[in-house]
Short mmCIF file of C-alpha atoms and ligand atoms in Angstrom, two decimals:
data_model
loop_
_atom_site.label_atom_id
_atom_site.label_comp_id
_atom_site.label_asym_id
_atom_site.label_seq_id
_atom_site.Cartn_x
_atom_site.Cartn_y
_atom_site.Cartn_z
CA MET A 8 -6.15 25.01 29.02
CA HIS A 9 -9.73 23.66 28.91
CA GLY A 10 -11.45 23.95 25.56
CA SER A 11 -8.50 25.50 23.75
CA CYS A 12 -7.02 22.66 21.71
CA ASP A 13 -7.46 22.79 17.92
CA ILE A 14 -7.45 19.00 17.63
CA GLY A 15 -7.03 15.98 19.88
CA ILE A 16 -5.24 12.74 19.08
CA ILE A 17 -5.97 9.42 20.77
CA GLY A 18 -3.29 6.74 20.44
CA MET A 19 0.26 7.66 21.30
CA ALA A 20 2.17 4.85 19.59
CA VAL A 21 4.53 5.57 16.68
CA MET A 22 2.05 7.33 14.42
CA GLY A 23 0.05 9.26 17.00
CA GLN A 24 3.07 10.70 18.83
CA ASN A 25 4.75 11.88 15.67
CA LEU A 26 1.61 13.27 14.12
CA ALA A 27 0.85 15.18 17.32
CA LEU A 28 4.34 16.72 17.27
CA ASN A 29 4.04 17.53 13.56
CA ILE A 30 0.68 19.27 13.96
CA ALA A 31 1.86 21.14 17.05
CA ARG A 32 4.94 22.32 15.14
CA LYS A 33 2.63 23.85 12.55
CA GLY A 34 1.26 26.15 15.25
CA PHE A 35 -1.80 24.23 16.45
CA GLN A 36 -2.56 23.23 19.99
CA VAL A 37 -2.96 19.46 20.28
CA ALA A 38 -4.54 17.43 23.09
CA VAL A 39 -3.28 13.87 23.42
CA PHE A 40 -4.55 10.73 25.13
CA ASN A 41 -3.44 7.11 25.27
CA ARG A 42 -4.97 4.12 27.04
CA THR A 43 -1.62 3.41 28.68
CA ALA A 44 -0.52 6.63 30.34
CA SER A 45 3.21 5.93 30.07
CA ARG A 46 3.02 6.47 26.30
CA THR A 47 1.59 9.96 26.84
CA ASP A 48 4.42 10.68 29.28
CA GLU A 49 6.90 9.36 26.70
CA LEU A 50 5.61 11.89 24.20
CA MET A 51 5.73 14.73 26.72
CA LYS A 52 9.46 14.04 27.19
CA ARG A 53 9.91 14.73 23.45
CA VAL A 54 7.97 18.01 23.59
CA GLU A 55 10.10 21.15 23.45
CA LYS A 56 8.37 24.37 22.46
CA GLU A 57 5.35 22.68 20.89
CA SER A 58 1.91 23.17 22.34
CA ILE A 59 0.75 19.73 23.40
CA VAL A 60 -1.74 19.12 26.20
CA PRO A 61 -1.48 15.69 27.86
CA THR A 62 -4.72 14.24 29.16
CA TYR A 63 -5.26 11.10 31.20
CA THR A 64 -8.99 10.47 30.95
CA LEU A 65 -11.23 10.69 27.90
CA LYS A 66 -13.40 13.20 29.74
CA GLU A 67 -10.40 15.45 30.27
CA PHE A 68 -9.38 14.90 26.63
CA VAL A 69 -12.78 15.96 25.31
CA ALA A 70 -12.96 18.93 27.68
CA SER A 71 -9.63 20.21 26.38
CA LEU A 72 -10.92 20.54 22.79
CA LYS A 73 -12.16 23.72 21.14
CA LYS A 74 -15.72 23.46 19.71
CA PRO A 75 -16.62 22.01 17.30
CA ARG A 76 -14.32 19.36 18.71
CA LYS A 77 -12.02 17.38 16.47
CA ALA A 78 -10.96 14.01 17.91
CA MET A 79 -8.58 11.88 15.89
CA LEU A 80 -7.97 8.17 16.52
CA MET A 81 -4.48 6.83 15.79
CA VAL A 82 -4.99 3.42 17.38
CA LYS A 83 -4.66 -0.15 16.21
CA ALA A 84 -7.21 -0.88 13.47
CA GLY A 85 -10.13 -3.07 14.51
CA ALA A 86 -11.92 -3.35 17.84
CA ALA A 87 -10.01 -0.48 19.49
CA VAL A 88 -11.47 1.96 16.94
CA ASP A 89 -15.03 0.84 17.73
CA GLU A 90 -14.39 1.03 21.47
CA PHE A 91 -13.12 4.61 21.24
CA ILE A 92 -15.93 5.70 18.91
CA ASP A 93 -18.49 4.38 21.40
CA LYS A 94 -16.81 6.17 24.30
CA LEU A 95 -16.43 9.41 22.34
CA LEU A 96 -20.07 9.34 21.26
CA GLU A 97 -21.00 9.52 24.94
CA LEU A 98 -18.84 12.60 25.46
CA LEU A 99 -19.00 14.58 22.22
CA GLU A 100 -21.88 16.71 20.88
CA PRO A 101 -23.62 17.00 17.51
CA GLY A 102 -21.42 18.92 15.08
CA ASP A 103 -18.21 17.52 16.55
CA LEU A 104 -15.88 15.48 14.34
CA ILE A 105 -14.33 12.05 14.84
CA ILE A 106 -11.43 11.14 12.55
CA ASP A 107 -10.10 7.61 12.22
CA GLY A 108 -6.52 8.02 11.00
CA GLY A 109 -5.60 4.32 11.21
CA ASN A 110 -5.54 1.60 8.58
CA SER A 111 -9.18 0.62 8.95
CA PHE A 112 -10.93 -1.71 6.53
CA TYR A 113 -13.21 0.37 4.32
CA GLN A 114 -16.31 -1.67 5.15
CA ASP A 115 -15.76 -0.92 8.85
CA THR A 116 -15.61 2.75 7.92
CA GLU A 117 -18.92 2.48 6.03
CA ARG A 118 -20.50 1.04 9.18
CA ARG A 119 -18.90 3.56 11.56
CA ILE A 120 -19.81 6.64 9.57
CA LYS A 121 -23.48 5.61 9.67
CA LYS A 122 -23.34 5.17 13.41
CA VAL A 123 -21.61 8.50 14.00
CA GLU A 124 -23.86 10.52 11.69
CA LYS A 125 -26.96 9.02 13.33
CA GLN A 126 -25.95 10.97 16.42
CA GLY A 127 -25.42 14.16 14.46
CA LEU A 128 -21.62 14.02 14.49
CA LEU A 129 -19.22 14.10 11.56
CA PHE A 130 -16.75 11.39 10.59
CA LEU A 131 -13.63 11.21 8.45
CA GLY A 132 -12.04 7.88 7.55
CA THR A 133 -8.52 9.02 6.82
CA GLY A 134 -5.63 7.02 5.45
CA ILE A 135 -2.21 8.25 6.52
CA SER A 136 1.03 7.07 4.98
CA GLY A 137 4.64 7.82 5.64
CA GLY A 138 5.46 5.76 8.72
CA GLU A 139 7.24 7.29 11.68
CA TYR A 140 9.26 9.81 9.67
CA GLY A 141 6.35 10.89 7.52
CA ALA A 142 4.04 11.35 10.50
CA LEU A 143 6.58 13.77 12.01
CA HIS A 144 7.82 15.57 8.91
CA GLY A 145 4.82 15.40 6.58
CA PRO A 146 2.81 12.34 5.60
CA SER A 147 0.43 11.79 2.72
CA ILE A 148 -3.07 12.20 4.12
CA MET A 149 -6.06 10.56 2.42
CA PRO A 150 -9.32 11.78 4.01
CA GLY A 151 -12.80 10.64 3.06
CA GLY A 152 -16.18 10.98 4.72
CA HIS A 153 -18.22 14.06 5.59
CA GLU A 154 -16.99 16.95 3.47
CA GLU A 155 -18.12 19.46 6.12
CA GLY A 156 -15.91 17.49 8.54
CA TYR A 157 -12.97 17.95 6.20
CA ALA A 158 -13.58 21.70 6.19
CA LEU A 159 -12.99 21.67 9.98
CA VAL A 160 -9.51 20.12 9.68
CA LYS A 161 -8.46 21.20 6.17
CA GLU A 162 -6.00 23.79 7.40
CA ILE A 163 -4.47 21.46 10.02
CA PHE A 164 -4.18 18.49 7.65
CA GLU A 165 -2.87 20.48 4.70
CA LYS A 166 -0.21 22.15 6.84
CA ALA A 167 0.83 18.85 8.45
CA ALA A 168 1.00 16.98 5.14
CA ALA A 169 4.07 16.62 2.94
CA GLN A 170 4.32 19.41 0.38
CA VAL A 171 5.10 18.81 -3.30
CA GLU A 172 5.41 21.33 -6.13
CA ASP A 173 1.70 21.14 -6.87
CA GLY A 174 0.41 21.44 -3.33
CA PRO A 175 0.02 19.59 -0.05
CA CYS A 176 -0.19 15.78 -0.15
CA CYS A 177 -3.69 15.89 1.25
CA THR A 178 -7.03 16.44 -0.37
CA TYR A 179 -10.63 15.49 0.32
CA LEU A 180 -11.08 12.27 -1.65
CA GLY A 181 -14.77 11.54 -1.47
CA PRO A 182 -17.69 10.45 0.72
CA ARG A 183 -17.89 7.66 3.29
CA SER A 184 -14.99 5.19 3.07
CA ALA A 185 -13.25 6.79 0.06
CA GLY A 186 -10.15 7.74 2.09
CA HIS A 187 -9.67 4.35 3.68
CA PHE A 188 -10.29 2.62 0.35
CA VAL A 189 -7.55 4.69 -1.29
CA LYS A 190 -5.17 3.94 1.60
CA MET A 191 -5.93 0.22 1.37
CA VAL A 192 -5.06 0.19 -2.33
CA HIS A 193 -1.96 2.30 -1.62
CA ASN A 194 -0.83 -0.46 0.70
CA GLY A 195 -1.66 -3.20 -1.80
CA ILE A 196 0.63 -1.49 -4.31
CA GLU A 197 3.20 -1.07 -1.52
CA TYR A 198 3.18 -4.86 -0.95
CA ALA A 199 3.80 -5.43 -4.68
CA PHE A 200 6.74 -2.99 -4.84
CA MET A 201 8.29 -4.48 -1.74
CA GLN A 202 8.04 -8.02 -3.05
CA ALA A 203 9.40 -7.05 -6.50
CA ILE A 204 12.38 -5.34 -4.84
CA ALA A 205 12.90 -8.35 -2.56
CA GLU A 206 12.92 -10.66 -5.58
CA ALA A 207 15.50 -8.47 -7.34
CA TYR A 208 17.62 -8.72 -4.17
CA ASP A 209 17.22 -12.51 -4.14
CA LEU A 210 18.46 -12.75 -7.73
CA LEU A 211 21.36 -10.43 -7.04
CA ARG A 212 22.50 -12.45 -4.04
CA LYS A 213 21.77 -15.96 -5.34
CA ALA A 214 22.17 -15.88 -9.14
CA TYR A 215 25.07 -13.42 -9.20
CA ARG A 216 26.32 -14.05 -5.62
CA LEU A 217 26.73 -10.35 -4.93
CA SER A 218 27.47 -9.16 -1.41
CA SER A 219 25.00 -7.05 0.55
CA GLU A 220 27.37 -4.11 0.15
CA ALA A 221 27.41 -4.47 -3.64
CA ILE A 222 23.63 -4.88 -3.72
CA GLY A 223 23.25 -1.71 -1.67
CA LYS A 224 25.31 0.20 -4.23
CA ILE A 225 23.14 -1.10 -7.07
CA PHE A 226 19.99 0.09 -5.32
CA GLU A 227 21.69 3.44 -4.69
CA GLU A 228 22.21 3.73 -8.45
CA PHE A 229 18.63 2.61 -9.11
CA ASN A 230 17.52 5.45 -6.90
CA GLN A 231 19.09 7.92 -9.35
CA SER A 232 17.10 6.44 -12.22
CA GLU A 233 13.54 6.25 -13.49
CA ILE A 234 12.66 3.83 -10.67
CA ALA A 235 13.75 6.34 -8.00
CA SER A 236 11.33 5.95 -5.14
CA TYR A 237 11.15 5.87 -1.36
CA LEU A 238 11.19 2.06 -1.21
CA ILE A 239 14.27 1.83 -3.47
CA GLU A 240 15.92 4.57 -1.38
CA ILE A 241 15.38 2.80 1.96
CA THR A 242 16.42 -0.52 0.41
CA ALA A 243 19.80 1.00 -0.51
CA LYS A 244 20.13 2.33 3.05
CA ILE A 245 19.19 -1.01 4.64
CA PHE A 246 22.15 -2.73 2.95
CA LYS A 247 24.55 -0.25 4.57
CA VAL A 248 23.57 -1.07 8.14
CA SER A 249 25.76 -3.54 10.05
CA ASP A 250 24.85 -5.48 13.13
CA PRO A 251 26.92 -3.97 15.98
CA GLU A 252 27.52 -7.41 17.55
CA THR A 253 28.55 -9.50 14.56
CA ARG A 254 29.49 -6.66 12.17
CA LYS A 255 27.61 -8.54 9.46
CA PRO A 256 25.06 -6.69 7.29
CA LEU A 257 22.02 -6.60 9.56
CA VAL A 258 19.66 -7.58 6.75
CA GLU A 259 21.40 -10.96 6.52
CA LEU A 260 20.53 -11.66 10.14
CA ILE A 261 16.83 -10.91 9.86
CA LEU A 262 14.48 -13.91 9.84
CA ASP A 263 12.86 -14.32 6.40
CA GLN A 264 9.26 -14.32 7.57
CA ALA A 265 7.32 -11.29 6.34
CA GLU A 266 4.48 -10.20 8.57
CA GLN A 267 1.31 -8.45 7.48
CA LYS A 268 -1.43 -6.51 9.17
CA GLY A 269 -4.12 -6.99 6.54
CA THR A 270 -4.23 -4.09 4.09
CA GLY A 271 -2.61 -6.06 1.25
CA LYS A 272 -4.93 -9.01 1.77
CA TRP A 273 -7.96 -6.68 1.88
CA THR A 274 -6.87 -5.11 -1.41
CA SER A 275 -6.81 -8.53 -3.05
CA GLN A 276 -10.08 -9.64 -1.48
CA THR A 277 -11.73 -6.39 -2.55
CA ALA A 278 -10.32 -6.66 -6.07
CA PHE A 279 -11.94 -10.10 -6.34
CA ASP A 280 -15.21 -8.61 -5.07
CA PHE A 281 -15.12 -5.86 -7.70
CA GLY A 282 -13.94 -8.20 -10.48
CA VAL A 283 -10.68 -6.36 -11.08
CA PRO A 284 -7.59 -8.45 -11.84
CA THR A 285 -4.77 -7.54 -9.45
CA PRO A 286 -2.54 -10.64 -9.74
CA VAL A 287 0.70 -8.86 -8.87
CA ILE A 288 -0.76 -7.48 -5.65
CA ASN A 289 -2.34 -10.86 -4.88
CA GLN A 290 0.95 -12.62 -5.49
CA SER A 291 2.79 -10.27 -3.16
CA VAL A 292 0.36 -11.19 -0.37
CA ILE A 293 0.86 -14.89 -1.16
CA ALA A 294 4.64 -14.44 -1.12
CA ARG A 295 4.45 -13.02 2.41
CA THR A 296 2.21 -15.89 3.47
CA ILE A 297 4.59 -18.51 2.03
CA SER A 298 7.48 -16.80 3.79
CA SER A 299 5.70 -17.29 7.10
CA PHE A 300 6.07 -21.11 6.77
CA LYS A 301 9.75 -21.01 7.63
CA GLN A 302 9.99 -24.35 9.41
CA GLU A 303 8.17 -26.15 6.64
CA ARG A 304 10.34 -24.50 3.99
CA VAL A 305 13.47 -25.61 5.77
CA GLN A 306 12.10 -29.16 5.95
CA PHE A 307 11.07 -29.22 2.28
CA ALA A 308 14.43 -27.81 1.19
CA SER A 309 16.17 -30.69 2.92
CA LEU A 310 13.84 -33.21 1.26
CA TRP A 311 14.36 -31.60 -2.14
CA LYS A 312 18.12 -31.60 -1.74
CA ASN A 313 18.76 -28.27 -3.49
CA LYS A 314 21.92 -28.02 -5.54
CA GLU A 315 23.72 -24.70 -5.77
CA ALA A 316 23.97 -23.37 -9.31
CA ALA A 317 27.19 -21.77 -10.54
CA PRO A 318 27.11 -17.97 -10.19
CA ILE A 319 26.82 -15.70 -13.22
CA ASN A 320 29.16 -12.78 -13.76
CA PHE A 321 27.39 -9.52 -13.09
CA ASP A 322 27.82 -6.57 -15.42
CA GLU A 323 26.12 -3.33 -16.47
CA GLN A 324 23.74 -5.19 -18.79
CA HIS A 325 22.45 -7.35 -15.95
CA LYS A 326 21.95 -4.25 -13.83
CA GLU A 327 19.91 -2.62 -16.59
CA LYS A 328 17.81 -5.76 -16.99
CA ILE A 329 16.96 -5.85 -13.30
CA LYS A 330 16.14 -2.16 -13.35
CA ASP A 331 13.86 -2.63 -16.36
CA ALA A 332 12.19 -5.61 -14.68
CA LEU A 333 11.52 -3.48 -11.59
CA PHE A 334 10.26 -0.60 -13.72
CA VAL A 335 7.72 -2.80 -15.48
CA SER A 336 6.59 -4.42 -12.22
CA MET A 337 6.14 -1.02 -10.61
CA VAL A 338 4.04 0.26 -13.52
CA VAL A 339 1.98 -2.94 -13.47
CA ALA A 340 1.38 -2.60 -9.71
CA PHE A 341 0.28 1.04 -10.12
CA SER A 342 -1.88 0.03 -13.07
CA GLU A 343 -3.60 -2.72 -11.07
CA GLY A 344 -4.21 -0.44 -8.09
CA LEU A 345 -5.52 2.45 -10.18
CA HIS A 346 -7.76 0.09 -12.14
CA LEU A 347 -9.24 -1.12 -8.84
CA LEU A 348 -9.73 2.48 -7.67
CA LYS A 349 -11.44 3.40 -10.93
CA VAL A 350 -13.92 0.53 -10.75
CA ALA A 351 -14.50 0.95 -7.01
CA SER A 352 -15.08 4.67 -7.45
CA GLN A 353 -17.95 3.89 -9.83
CA GLU A 354 -19.38 1.04 -7.78
CA MET A 355 -19.09 2.85 -4.46
CA GLN A 356 -19.92 6.28 -5.93
CA TYR A 357 -16.82 7.85 -4.43
CA GLY A 358 -16.27 10.24 -7.34
CA LEU A 359 -12.51 9.80 -6.96
CA SER A 360 -10.21 11.99 -9.01
CA LEU A 361 -7.37 9.61 -9.87
CA PRO A 362 -4.97 12.42 -10.87
CA GLU A 363 -5.54 13.88 -7.39
CA VAL A 364 -4.97 10.49 -5.73
CA VAL A 365 -1.68 10.18 -7.57
CA ARG A 366 -0.76 13.79 -6.77
CA ILE A 367 -1.10 13.21 -3.03
CA TRP A 368 1.01 10.05 -3.34
CA LYS A 369 3.91 12.08 -4.77
CA GLY A 370 5.18 13.08 -1.35
CA GLY A 371 5.17 11.80 2.20
CA CYS A 372 3.91 8.29 1.54
CA ILE A 373 5.63 4.94 1.16
CA LEU A 374 4.70 4.83 -2.54
CA ARG A 375 6.29 8.12 -3.50
CA ALA A 376 8.20 7.58 -6.72
CA ARG A 377 9.56 9.60 -9.59
CA MET A 378 7.28 7.81 -12.07
CA LEU A 379 4.20 9.23 -10.31
CA ASN A 380 4.79 12.50 -12.20
CA GLN A 381 4.33 10.69 -15.51
CA ILE A 382 1.41 8.71 -14.14
CA GLN A 383 -0.29 11.91 -12.98
CA GLN A 384 0.28 13.44 -16.42
CA ALA A 385 -1.11 10.37 -18.19
CA LEU A 386 -4.21 10.39 -15.98
CA GLN A 387 -4.69 14.13 -16.48
CA ASN A 388 -4.53 13.57 -20.25
CA GLY A 389 -7.21 10.88 -19.89
CA GLU A 390 -4.85 8.37 -21.50
CA GLY A 391 -6.59 5.01 -21.40
CA GLU A 392 -8.88 3.42 -18.86
CA ILE A 393 -5.99 1.31 -17.62
CA LEU A 394 -2.54 2.78 -17.14
CA LEU A 395 -0.88 0.06 -19.23
CA PHE A 396 -2.84 1.28 -22.24
CA SER A 397 -1.64 4.87 -21.93
CA PRO A 398 0.68 5.92 -24.78
CA THR A 399 3.12 7.27 -22.16
CA PHE A 400 3.60 3.88 -20.56
CA LEU A 401 2.82 1.54 -23.44
CA ASN A 402 6.06 2.37 -25.27
CA GLU A 403 8.11 2.32 -22.08
CA ILE A 404 6.77 -1.05 -21.02
CA GLN A 405 7.03 -2.56 -24.47
CA ARG A 406 10.67 -1.52 -24.67
CA ARG A 407 11.52 -2.95 -21.25
CA THR A 408 9.40 -6.12 -21.14
CA PRO A 409 11.95 -8.26 -23.05
CA LYS A 410 14.38 -7.51 -20.19
CA LEU A 411 11.77 -8.53 -17.62
CA ARG A 412 11.29 -11.73 -19.64
CA GLU A 413 15.03 -12.43 -19.47
CA ILE A 414 15.08 -11.85 -15.72
CA VAL A 415 12.09 -14.14 -15.21
CA ALA A 416 13.76 -16.77 -17.41
CA LEU A 417 16.89 -16.45 -15.28
CA SER A 418 14.89 -16.94 -12.09
CA ILE A 419 13.31 -20.08 -13.56
CA GLU A 420 16.64 -21.44 -14.75
CA LYS A 421 18.31 -20.77 -11.41
CA GLU A 422 15.28 -22.00 -9.42
CA ILE A 423 14.97 -18.70 -7.54
CA PRO A 424 11.35 -17.79 -6.82
CA ALA A 425 10.40 -14.47 -8.40
CA SER A 426 6.65 -14.76 -8.32
CA VAL A 427 5.81 -11.06 -8.49
CA LEU A 428 8.21 -10.39 -11.35
CA SER A 429 6.89 -13.41 -13.25
CA THR A 430 3.28 -12.52 -12.47
CA SER A 431 3.90 -9.02 -13.85
CA LEU A 432 5.00 -10.64 -17.07
CA ALA A 433 2.07 -13.06 -17.16
CA TYR A 434 -0.30 -10.16 -16.49
CA LEU A 435 1.11 -8.23 -19.46
CA ASP A 436 1.09 -11.34 -21.64
CA SER A 437 -2.57 -11.89 -20.72
CA TRP A 438 -3.61 -8.33 -21.56
CA LYS A 439 -1.83 -8.47 -24.88
CA SER A 440 -3.44 -11.80 -25.84
CA GLU A 441 -6.17 -11.29 -28.35
CA ASN A 442 -7.09 -14.93 -27.78
CA LEU A 443 -6.93 -16.54 -24.36
CA PRO A 444 -7.73 -20.21 -23.73
CA ALA A 445 -10.93 -19.23 -21.92
CA ASN A 446 -12.85 -20.85 -24.80
CA LEU A 447 -11.75 -24.21 -23.41
CA ILE A 448 -12.84 -23.20 -19.88
CA GLN A 449 -16.26 -22.32 -21.29
CA ALA A 450 -16.45 -25.68 -23.07
CA GLN A 451 -15.53 -27.50 -19.84
CA ARG A 452 -18.14 -25.52 -17.87
CA ASP A 453 -20.74 -26.34 -20.45
CA PHE A 454 -19.66 -30.02 -20.47
CA PHE A 455 -19.99 -30.57 -16.73
CA GLY A 456 -22.60 -28.01 -15.76
CA ALA A 457 -24.59 -27.02 -18.86
CA HIS A 458 -23.46 -23.44 -18.19
CA THR A 459 -23.74 -22.50 -21.90
CA TYR A 460 -21.29 -20.52 -24.01
CA GLN A 461 -21.18 -17.87 -26.71
CA ARG A 462 -19.61 -18.38 -30.13
CA VAL A 463 -17.20 -16.24 -32.12
CA ASP A 464 -19.01 -16.83 -35.42
CA LYS A 465 -22.63 -16.14 -34.51
CA GLU A 466 -24.80 -14.39 -31.92
CA GLY A 467 -26.61 -16.30 -29.22
CA VAL A 468 -26.17 -18.57 -26.23
CA PHE A 469 -25.36 -22.22 -26.92
CA HIS A 470 -25.29 -25.52 -25.10
CA THR A 471 -23.85 -28.77 -26.41
CA ILE A 472 -24.37 -32.37 -25.32
CA TRP A 473 -20.64 -33.08 -25.27
CA GLU A 474 -20.95 -36.88 -24.92
CA GLU A 475 -23.84 -39.29 -25.15
N1 NDP B 510 3.25 2.25 11.98
C1 NDP B 510 3.12 2.68 10.75
O1 NDP B 510 4.10 2.82 9.98
C2 NDP B 510 1.79 3.07 10.21
C3 NDP B 510 0.62 2.79 10.90
N2 NDP B 510 -0.58 3.17 10.39
C4 NDP B 510 -1.83 2.90 11.12
O2 NDP B 510 -1.98 3.91 12.12
C5 NDP B 510 -2.59 3.35 13.29
C6 NDP B 510 -1.63 3.52 14.47
O3 NDP B 510 -0.44 2.84 14.16
P1 NDP B 510 0.78 2.69 15.17
O4 NDP B 510 1.13 4.03 15.69
O5 NDP B 510 1.81 1.88 14.47
O6 NDP B 510 0.14 1.92 16.39
P2 NDP B 510 -0.37 0.40 16.53
O7 NDP B 510 -1.12 0.00 15.33
O8 NDP B 510 0.77 -0.43 16.98
O9 NDP B 510 -1.42 0.56 17.74
C7 NDP B 510 -0.99 0.92 19.02
C8 NDP B 510 -1.91 1.97 19.60
O10 NDP B 510 -3.26 1.48 19.67
C9 NDP B 510 -3.68 1.49 21.03
N3 NDP B 510 -4.57 0.35 21.27
C10 NDP B 510 -4.44 -0.89 20.77
N4 NDP B 510 -5.46 -1.66 21.19
C11 NDP B 510 -6.21 -0.90 22.00
C12 NDP B 510 -7.41 -1.12 22.72
N5 NDP B 510 -8.03 -2.29 22.69
N6 NDP B 510 -7.92 -0.08 23.42
C13 NDP B 510 -7.31 1.09 23.45
N7 NDP B 510 -6.17 1.39 22.78
C14 NDP B 510 -5.65 0.40 22.06
C15 NDP B 510 -2.41 1.38 21.83
O11 NDP B 510 -2.65 1.80 23.13
P3 NDP B 510 -1.71 1.24 24.34
O12 NDP B 510 -0.45 2.04 24.27
O13 NDP B 510 -2.51 1.47 25.53
O14 NDP B 510 -1.49 -0.23 24.06
C16 NDP B 510 -1.52 2.31 21.04
O15 NDP B 510 -1.81 3.64 21.26
C17 NDP B 510 -2.87 1.88 12.94
O16 NDP B 510 -4.16 1.76 12.43
C18 NDP B 510 -1.85 1.57 11.86
O17 NDP B 510 -2.26 0.50 11.02
C19 NDP B 510 -0.69 3.87 9.22
C20 NDP B 510 0.43 4.20 8.52
C21 NDP B 510 1.75 3.81 8.92
O1 5RP B 511 0.28 1.57 6.37
C1 5RP B 511 1.46 1.36 6.51
C2 5RP B 511 2.42 1.85 5.50
O2 5RP B 511 1.78 2.47 4.43
C3 5RP B 511 1.89 0.56 7.69
O3 5RP B 511 3.26 0.60 7.93
C4 5RP B 511 1.37 -0.83 7.61
O4 5RP B 511 1.56 -1.47 8.86
C5 5RP B 511 2.07 -1.63 6.54
O5 5RP B 511 1.41 -2.84 6.33
P1 5RP B 511 1.98 -4.25 6.87
O6 5RP B 511 2.22 -4.06 8.36
O7 5RP B 511 0.91 -5.20 6.55
O8 5RP B 511 3.28 -4.50 6.12
#
C-alpha cells in the first residue's frame, strides 16, 4: 500500500471521516490519520468497499501517499493546525501539498502559506461547508492558495463536491487566504439566517402562541416558497422531532444558549477592519452572546416582572408577513456578506469572482437557497455594487419591506426581541436615507476635538469655536 494513496486526510472527527468516505467513494484511495487512534478505527468500521488506508503514525501516513503528496487537515481550527503543519513540514518534500480544510481564520492562513511556501511546498486554505451530511454526500468546497496546488486536487475536490446544474460546487477562488475568507463570510451570513429564523420562531410561539408542530408546518410551507433553503428545510424537520423520554418536541427541551466557534465574530471583526457595514451579521453574533447569559437573563426577567401579552390570532396574512420579513433579512444578509467580499477582494487582491462564489454556494453548503439563482444572475449582469441596489432585488425588497416593518412593530409591541429582523430594517432605512444625522456627529466631534467638518453648501474643511 505504501505510496499509493491519492490523498491523505488528518483528523477523523465528523468532517474528516465523512470526507474521507466521500472521496473514497469517488474512486480515489485515501490515507487517514487521527491523533487518537480510536477515531481511525471508528472510521474503518464504516468502510465497506471503499479504498481507505488507516495509518497510526504521521510517518506511516506520509509514506502511504503518492507523490506529489497531498495531505489534508480536517482538525480543530487553531493550534492543532499549526502543530500538524510543523510536523508535516519535517516529513514532506518540496512540491508536496498541504491543505487546511478546517474553519481557519484567514490571517492564520496568510501566515501559514508563507511558512509552507518558504520550504518549497504548496498550500491550500480551503473552506468546506455542508456539515456531516455534506461532507459525505457532497459539500461546497472553497479553496484558495497556490493555484498549482489546486491543480493537484482539482479532480478529487470537484468529484467530491456537491453538483448543481452549472457544475461542481468547488472552484479555485484566489490566492493566499481567499478560500478561508470566503468560508468565513459564508458562516457570517449563516449566523444571520439562523438568528432571523430563530426570531421568526420566537414570534410564532410567543406572539401567536403556536405549537411547535404548527410552527414546523409553517416552515415546511416556507420551504416551498421563495425563501426555500437548507436552513428553512432543517428548521421544519427539527420541529417534527420528539424527545423519546418526555414525548415533547425536542426543540422545547434544548437550553437556549447558542454556542459559537468564532467564524461569525471574525466576519464582524473583519468587516469593521475593512469599513464595510454588516450590522445584521454583527447583531446575529451579539444575539448568540446575549443568549449565553442564561442565568443573568433569568434573574433580570424576575426583576422586570414580565407580563404575558394576549395572543394574536394567526392567519394566512401573518404567515405571508413573516415570510416576507425572512426574505428581506436573507437578502440583506447576502448583500452584507457579498459587499464585504467585494471590498476584501480589492484590498486583499484576491480577484474573487462573486458570481462564482455564489454558484458554489448553490449546493452542498449550509447557505444553499433558492434565491441564490437570482443573486447569481444579478451578479452576472453586473447589477449594482451592492446587491440591495440591483434592479432584481430592489423591487422585491421594496414590495416586502412594509411587511418586515409590521413584523418588527409587532415584536416591539409584544416585547419579543427580534434584533436581526429589526436591524435588517434599520439597515435598509439607513441606505435609503439621503440625509442621515451624521452632520450632528460631525458637529459634536468638532466641538469636543476640533476634528473639523465639511459643509453641504461650499467646498473646504471647516472648524468652529462652538462656545467661548
Ligand atoms: N462540524 C461541522 O459541521 C463543520 C466543521 N468544519 C471545520 O472542519 C474542521 C473539523 O471539524 P470537525 O470534524 O467538526 O472536528 P472538530 O473541530 O471537533 O475537531 C476535532 C478533530 O481535531 C483533532 N484535534 C483537536 N485538537 C488537536 C490537537 N491539539 N492535536 C491534534 N489533533 C487535534 C481531533 O483529534 P482527536 O480525535 O485526537 O481529539 C479531531 O480529529 C474544523 O476546523 C471545523 O471548524 C467545517 C464545516 C462544518
Ligand atoms: O462551518 C460550519 C458550518 O458552515 C460549522 O458547522 C461551524 O462550526 C458553524 O459555526 P458555529 O459552530 O460557530 O455555529
